[in-house]
Amino acid sequence: MIDLSVSLAPGLCLKNPVMTASGTFGYGREYEPYLELDQLGAVVTKGLSLLPKAGNPPPRIMETPCGMLNAIGLENIGVEAFLRDELPGLKAAKATVVVNFFGETVDEYVELAGILDREAGIDALEINISCPNVKAGGLQFGTDPEMAAGLVAAVRRQTSLPLITKLSPNVTDIAGMAVAVAEAGSDCISLINTLTGMAVDLQSGRPVLANVTGGLSGPAIKPVALRMVYQVLQKVKIPVIGIGGITSARDALEFLLVGATAVQIGTGNFVNPAVAAEIAAGIEAFLRERSISRVSEFIGSLQLPESC
Amino acid sequence: MILFHSTVLQRETITPDTFSIRLSCPKEFLQRFNPGQFVMVDVAVSSHLDPLLKRPFSVCRLRDDSFELLVKAVGRGTGILQQVAAGTVLSVHGPLGNGFPLATITGKPKIMLVAGGIGIAPIFSLLNGLLASGHPPLELIVGARTAAELLCTDELRKRADQEKGLQLSIATDDGSVGHHGLVTELVSWQLKSGGEKPVICACGPLPMLIALGKLAAEASCSCYLSLESRMACGFGVCLGCVTRKKTGDDRHPWVKICQDGPVFDAETLRLL
């Protein structure tokens, strides 16, 4: 028996390191035809706001080499509908539930954290300070370490739930952002959100996406994500969740090797809706083959050249 | 909806840029399928993860152990499928979305099927479904830019000769065969000629679908349109394929083409 469990915070122990990335897994139950939600480390919901949000007009997506651009614009059903219509089903499926949430002001984040904190059946919160596709809120918090720290501290005061802060890669100093949110009380850090990108259509002479720019995800961004996880781990002691282009157990294991305590699967869920469960099984098979009895022994076992 | 590995059983060139492809599938797929539903098909046949996303296609026809797609090569993914060899194994997800509401449309006094270009694919599967199960009189109107781009016409003509209750009309933009003009002109004349009000079921280019929606509304006919869109997932999670609904508000303006469609009652959409 291989021990795949990992601890992300006091009170947040996952049965395995495979989570789903916000915005790619709906509210969870959409994937029930393809996998058992309780076989995953955790389900991370689509980002929620206080009120339902329409998001951007179409076209919203475009495939790019080994990846895709999206500019959904944080469309979501709002916290009230989530708690009423979605959370009971997630609880019934015995999923470990991480709720991703966002606001346009500190007050909105704080109010939402308060509402989620009072609800039984939510195991952790993930603060989205990093969506590139909305004009207000999100990204400003994600690119300014002082604003990010202020926001995380304010949310921290509002909830005793384990708190994950999801970082944007669209910054010069990712480690500086990580240190700021860690000192402000975040229990762990997840990274990376999408890289901002753009596609244009030569035929029409226009941008492909109605929002003009979008967020790049998929295997194309994996090397950037690995580098950023590595850099953040040089500077913070709290657990890090690696995200970016993971579509196989090998990809996931690379992040664990670098030192990520867990991973999130994003775009890969669109291509193969059963992939998250397959990755969890693949990690176990790899460890068994190597006679490693606990995943925690493998995490961070990267051998660096001596000059580093 | 099921995920399965499918073998390419046959690929046949139909016109320089269209082809049919026959894919193996489990029995369960055939049992679940309703005309108008679609599949997501992996096109990363030679290079893992590139192209990354599966591609959505309407199913054109069911066979005993397989189904057929009718595909127009317009980009990289369809270009790859155009070259794929028999025996290649592809990952397939489906049947997805909602098909045409068969019980509703067969209850009407007359059915008008309208297809523009490659839009014949789901209309062909609907026609087969209707012919197999009994139906009111059928009016089939197909169009293309030119005679060379008309699809399935030999087979459609044969059906029309065999089936008493099926009438076929053809329109081409350049007049090379049939009516010289648009399918919507034929539809408009039919609707104005009086007689029983038909239910319209259509697939084709968006301007055609918009025009049909208007004609149907003016004539107080029901009208079901099969829409297409880029999709990343095909089952309602990526939110990449939304289109505006008629009764939406600022916070809920959309329907998802993949999950709420791809077949919609034209009345429920605001396509312009």
PDB file of C-alpha atoms in Angstrom, chain A residues 1-6 17 253 256-257 280-303:
ATOM      1  CA  MET A   1       0.000   0.000   0.000  1.00  0.00           C
ATOM      2  CA  ILE A   2       1.463   3.293  -1.134  1.00  0.00           C
ATOM      3  CA  ASP A   3       0.688   6.290   1.072  1.00  0.00           C
ATOM      4  CA  LEU A   4      -0.335   9.044  -1.338  1.00  0.00           C
ATOM      5  CA  SER A   5      -1.659  11.450   1.287  1.00  0.00           C
ATOM      6  CA  VAL A   6      -0.323  14.978   1.538  1.00  0.00           C
ATOM      7  CA  PRO A  17      -1.842  15.082  -4.441  1.00  0.00           C
ATOM      8  CA  LEU A 253       5.478  13.805 -10.870  1.00  0.00           C
ATOM      9  CA  LEU A 256       6.256  16.871  -7.112  1.00  0.00           C
ATOM     10  CA  LEU A 257       9.935  16.232  -7.778  1.00  0.00           C
ATOM     11  CA  ALA A 280      -3.617   9.794  -9.405  1.00  0.00           C
ATOM     12  CA  ALA A 281      -3.391   6.119 -10.394  1.00  0.00           C
ATOM     13  CA  GLY A 282      -0.282   6.805 -12.476  1.00  0.00           C
ATOM     14  CA  ILE A 283       1.505   8.492  -9.568  1.00  0.00           C
ATOM     15  CA  GLU A 284       0.800   5.464  -7.396  1.00  0.00           C
ATOM     16  CA  ALA A 285       2.083   3.083 -10.087  1.00  0.00           C
ATOM     17  CA  PHE A 286       5.283   5.108 -10.498  1.00  0.00           C
ATOM     18  CA  LEU A 287       5.995   5.114  -6.770  1.00  0.00           C
ATOM     19  CA  ARG A 288       5.317   1.376  -6.522  1.00  0.00           C
ATOM     20  CA  GLU A 289       7.707   0.727  -9.385  1.00  0.00           C
ATOM     21  CA  ARG A 290      10.379   2.741  -7.562  1.00  0.00           C
ATOM     22  CA  SER A 291       9.558   1.047  -4.225  1.00  0.00           C
ATOM     23  CA  ILE A 292       8.757   4.413  -2.666  1.00  0.00           C
ATOM     24  CA  SER A 293       6.151   3.816   0.018  1.00  0.00           C
ATOM     25  CA  ARG A 294       5.119   7.421   0.658  1.00  0.00           C
ATOM     26  CA  VAL A 295       4.622  10.199  -1.869  1.00  0.00           C
ATOM     27  CA  SER A 296       5.967  12.633   0.735  1.00  0.00           C
ATOM     28  CA  GLU A 297       9.375  10.955   0.350  1.00  0.00           C
ATOM     29  CA  PHE A 298       9.380  11.753  -3.349  1.00  0.00           C
ATOM     30  CA  ILE A 299       8.192  15.355  -3.025  1.00  0.00           C
ATOM     31  CA  GLY A 300      11.115  17.778  -3.319  1.00  0.00           C
ATOM     32  CA  SER A 301      13.685  15.059  -4.018  1.00  0.00           C
ATOM     33  CA  LEU A 302      15.102  16.999  -6.969  1.00  0.00           C
ATOM     34  CA  GLN A 303      18.888  16.691  -7.232  1.00  0.00           C
TER      35      GLN A 303
END
